[in-house]
Amino acid sequence: GSPDYQLLFAHRECGNVVRCANCHLKFTRSRSTVSMPELRQQHPEPLSDMILQKEESQVDDFLEIVSRIKCYQPSGTLLELGCLTGHFLDLARKAGYQGTGIEPDPWAAEYARRTFGLTVHGTPVPDLHFDDRTFDVIAMFHVMEHLTRPMDTLLDLRRILKDTGLLAIEIPIVHTL
């Protein structure tokens, strides 16, 4: 919520990447163009084979993440923000979680539904009106850096995460372009 930030770099498509002066969180402050999810909603064409191959190649990584999550939260309801094609969510379901996904890309969301039979919503958390303390686990991998209002999202997630729940976040290394 702090208005104080330091510009790290400006990117033609992503906008300004900044670091909060108070908590040092790095995030996109503004976008000079339409975001990728907005662009994909306007033109929901199939994702490239490269993205599908990348998702399929991450199965071992996803299994390790599921294993780590199980150490802290062995079962229950799981929400994945930015579930893309549903590969992680499918593995989590096979490991015993009741999974729900959120994916703004309409083609990717439909792929996850059709390929894995997953429940995937295309709208943001606030618009879904989840009850308070619904989820045992909330996961988001490489999503935080795409948010223009990360604190608002985290507050929404805190509301729908059970008091004993687990929030699993993975972010890229932001020190490189």
Short mmCIF file of C-alpha atoms in Angstrom, two decimals:
data_model
loop_
_atom_site.label_atom_id
_atom_site.label_comp_id
_atom_site.label_asym_id
_atom_site.label_seq_id
_atom_site.Cartn_x
_atom_site.Cartn_y
_atom_site.Cartn_z
CA GLY A 1 0.00 0.00 0.00
CA SER A 2 2.97 2.35 0.13
CA PRO A 3 3.16 5.01 -2.59
CA ASP A 4 6.97 5.03 -2.33
CA TYR A 5 8.86 2.88 -4.79
CA GLN A 6 12.06 2.76 -6.80
CA LEU A 7 11.99 2.12 -10.54
CA LEU A 8 14.11 -0.93 -11.36
CA PHE A 9 13.52 -0.94 -15.10
CA ALA A 10 10.94 -0.09 -17.73
CA HIS A 11 9.90 -2.83 -20.11
CA ARG A 12 8.09 -2.21 -23.37
CA GLU A 13 5.40 -4.84 -22.75
CA CYS A 14 5.41 -5.30 -18.98
CA GLY A 15 5.55 -1.64 -17.99
CA ASN A 16 7.54 -0.33 -15.05
CA VAL A 17 9.02 -2.89 -12.69
CA VAL A 18 9.47 -1.28 -9.28
CA ARG A 19 10.59 -2.13 -5.74
CA CYS A 20 8.47 -1.00 -2.80
CA ALA A 21 10.51 1.32 -0.55
CA ASN A 22 8.97 -0.23 2.58
CA CYS A 23 8.76 -4.00 2.03
CA HIS A 24 11.07 -4.34 -1.03
CA LEU A 25 8.50 -6.37 -3.00
CA LYS A 26 9.19 -6.11 -6.72
CA PHE A 27 6.18 -5.82 -9.03
CA THR A 28 4.80 -4.14 -12.13
CA ARG A 29 3.62 -0.65 -11.22
CA SER A 30 2.02 0.20 -14.54
CA ARG A 31 1.71 -1.13 -18.00
CA SER A 32 2.15 0.93 -21.11
CA THR A 33 0.17 -1.60 -23.12
CA VAL A 34 -2.58 -4.12 -22.57
CA SER A 35 -1.54 -6.96 -20.27
CA MET A 36 -0.96 -10.42 -21.71
CA PRO A 37 -4.14 -11.85 -20.10
CA GLU A 38 -6.19 -8.97 -21.52
CA LEU A 39 -4.62 -9.43 -24.93
CA ARG A 40 -5.24 -13.20 -24.81
CA GLN A 41 -8.90 -12.59 -23.88
CA GLN A 42 -9.27 -10.40 -26.95
CA HIS A 43 -7.56 -13.01 -29.17
CA PRO A 44 -7.94 -16.50 -27.57
CA GLU A 45 -5.90 -18.46 -30.06
CA PRO A 46 -4.09 -21.68 -29.12
CA LEU A 47 -0.93 -21.33 -27.06
CA SER A 48 2.26 -22.20 -28.85
CA ASP A 49 3.50 -25.77 -28.71
CA MET A 50 6.53 -24.42 -26.86
CA ILE A 51 4.37 -23.38 -23.87
CA LEU A 52 2.64 -26.76 -23.77
CA GLN A 53 6.01 -28.54 -23.97
CA LYS A 54 7.31 -26.31 -21.16
CA GLU A 55 4.35 -27.20 -18.95
CA GLU A 56 4.78 -30.90 -19.69
CA SER A 57 8.52 -30.69 -19.00
CA GLN A 58 7.85 -29.22 -15.55
CA VAL A 59 6.10 -32.33 -14.23
CA ASP A 60 9.08 -33.26 -12.03
CA ASP A 61 9.22 -29.71 -10.63
CA PHE A 62 5.47 -29.76 -10.02
CA LEU A 63 5.70 -33.15 -8.26
CA GLU A 64 8.42 -31.78 -5.98
CA ILE A 65 6.26 -28.76 -5.14
CA VAL A 66 3.28 -31.01 -4.38
CA SER A 67 5.53 -33.11 -2.15
CA ARG A 68 6.70 -30.01 -0.25
CA ILE A 69 3.13 -28.76 0.15
CA LYS A 70 2.08 -32.17 1.51
CA CYS A 71 4.66 -31.79 4.31
CA TYR A 72 2.72 -28.80 5.64
CA GLN A 73 -0.81 -29.42 4.38
CA PRO A 74 -1.31 -33.12 3.55
CA SER A 75 -4.75 -32.74 1.92
CA GLY A 76 -7.69 -30.43 1.45
CA THR A 77 -8.86 -27.75 -0.91
CA LEU A 78 -6.31 -26.13 -3.20
CA LEU A 79 -6.63 -23.00 -5.34
CA GLU A 80 -4.05 -22.26 -8.02
CA LEU A 81 -3.92 -18.73 -9.40
CA GLY A 82 -2.61 -18.65 -12.94
CA CYS A 83 -3.01 -22.38 -13.48
CA LEU A 84 -2.36 -21.98 -17.23
CA THR A 85 -2.93 -25.42 -18.82
CA GLY A 86 -3.67 -27.21 -15.54
CA HIS A 87 -0.64 -29.48 -15.34
CA PHE A 88 0.22 -28.63 -11.71
CA LEU A 89 -3.43 -28.65 -10.64
CA ASP A 90 -3.92 -32.10 -12.17
CA LEU A 91 -0.93 -33.48 -10.25
CA ALA A 92 -2.19 -31.89 -7.03
CA ARG A 93 -5.58 -33.52 -7.57
CA LYS A 94 -3.92 -36.91 -8.13
CA ALA A 95 -2.07 -36.35 -4.83
CA GLY A 96 -5.39 -35.98 -3.00
CA TYR A 97 -6.24 -32.27 -3.15
CA GLN A 98 -9.57 -30.90 -4.29
CA GLY A 99 -8.29 -28.43 -6.85
CA THR A 100 -9.72 -25.28 -8.37
CA GLY A 101 -7.89 -23.04 -10.82
CA ILE A 102 -8.01 -19.44 -11.95
CA GLU A 103 -6.65 -18.69 -15.41
CA PRO A 104 -7.42 -15.50 -17.35
CA ASP A 105 -6.25 -16.93 -20.66
CA PRO A 106 -9.42 -18.42 -22.20
CA TRP A 107 -7.63 -20.93 -24.41
CA ALA A 108 -5.41 -22.21 -21.58
CA ALA A 109 -8.38 -22.43 -19.18
CA GLU A 110 -10.38 -24.44 -21.71
CA TYR A 111 -7.37 -26.70 -22.34
CA ALA A 112 -7.18 -27.44 -18.58
CA ARG A 113 -10.91 -28.17 -18.43
CA ARG A 114 -10.93 -30.36 -21.55
CA THR A 115 -7.64 -32.21 -21.02
CA PHE A 116 -7.77 -32.78 -17.26
CA GLY A 117 -11.44 -32.23 -16.36
CA LEU A 118 -10.49 -29.43 -13.97
CA THR A 119 -12.62 -26.64 -12.53
CA VAL A 120 -10.99 -23.48 -13.86
CA HIS A 121 -12.42 -19.97 -13.57
CA GLY A 122 -11.42 -17.14 -15.88
CA THR A 123 -12.18 -14.28 -13.50
CA PRO A 124 -10.11 -12.78 -10.66
CA VAL A 125 -10.55 -13.85 -7.02
CA PRO A 126 -12.69 -10.87 -5.92
CA ASP A 127 -15.20 -11.51 -8.72
CA LEU A 128 -15.64 -15.17 -7.73
CA HIS A 129 -16.96 -14.37 -4.24
CA PHE A 130 -15.36 -17.32 -2.47
CA ASP A 131 -16.45 -17.70 1.13
CA ASP A 132 -13.98 -16.67 3.82
CA ARG A 133 -11.53 -19.38 4.81
CA THR A 134 -12.36 -21.70 1.90
CA PHE A 135 -8.94 -23.06 0.91
CA ASP A 136 -6.32 -25.13 2.72
CA VAL A 137 -3.67 -24.29 0.11
CA ILE A 138 -3.33 -21.41 -2.34
CA ALA A 139 -0.56 -21.68 -4.93
CA MET A 140 0.68 -19.22 -7.51
CA PHE A 141 3.74 -19.74 -9.61
CA HIS A 142 5.14 -16.84 -11.62
CA VAL A 143 2.00 -14.77 -11.06
CA MET A 144 3.05 -12.11 -8.52
CA GLU A 145 5.28 -10.33 -11.02
CA HIS A 146 2.30 -9.84 -13.34
CA LEU A 147 0.08 -8.16 -10.75
CA THR A 148 -0.28 -4.40 -10.75
CA ARG A 149 -1.86 -4.42 -7.25
CA PRO A 150 -0.13 -7.30 -5.44
CA MET A 151 -1.18 -6.23 -1.96
CA ASP A 152 -4.86 -6.25 -2.93
CA THR A 153 -4.46 -9.76 -4.29
CA LEU A 154 -2.64 -10.94 -1.16
CA LEU A 155 -5.39 -9.49 1.04
CA ASP A 156 -8.03 -11.31 -1.04
CA LEU A 157 -6.05 -14.52 -0.70
CA ARG A 158 -5.67 -14.06 3.06
CA ARG A 159 -9.44 -13.78 3.38
CA ILE A 160 -10.13 -17.04 1.52
CA LEU A 161 -7.20 -18.99 3.02
CA LYS A 162 -7.99 -21.00 6.15
CA ASP A 163 -6.23 -19.88 9.33
CA THR A 164 -4.09 -23.02 9.22
CA GLY A 165 -3.69 -22.80 5.44
CA LEU A 166 -0.58 -22.60 3.30
CA LEU A 167 0.23 -19.94 0.71
CA ALA A 168 2.82 -21.21 -1.81
CA ILE A 169 4.34 -18.54 -4.05
CA GLU A 170 7.10 -18.92 -6.62
CA ILE A 171 8.57 -15.88 -8.34
CA PRO A 172 11.31 -15.53 -10.93
CA ILE A 173 14.64 -13.91 -10.27
CA VAL A 174 13.85 -10.27 -10.95
CA HIS A 175 17.47 -9.04 -11.01
CA THR A 176 17.82 -10.14 -14.62
CA LEU A 177 16.06 -8.86 -17.68
#
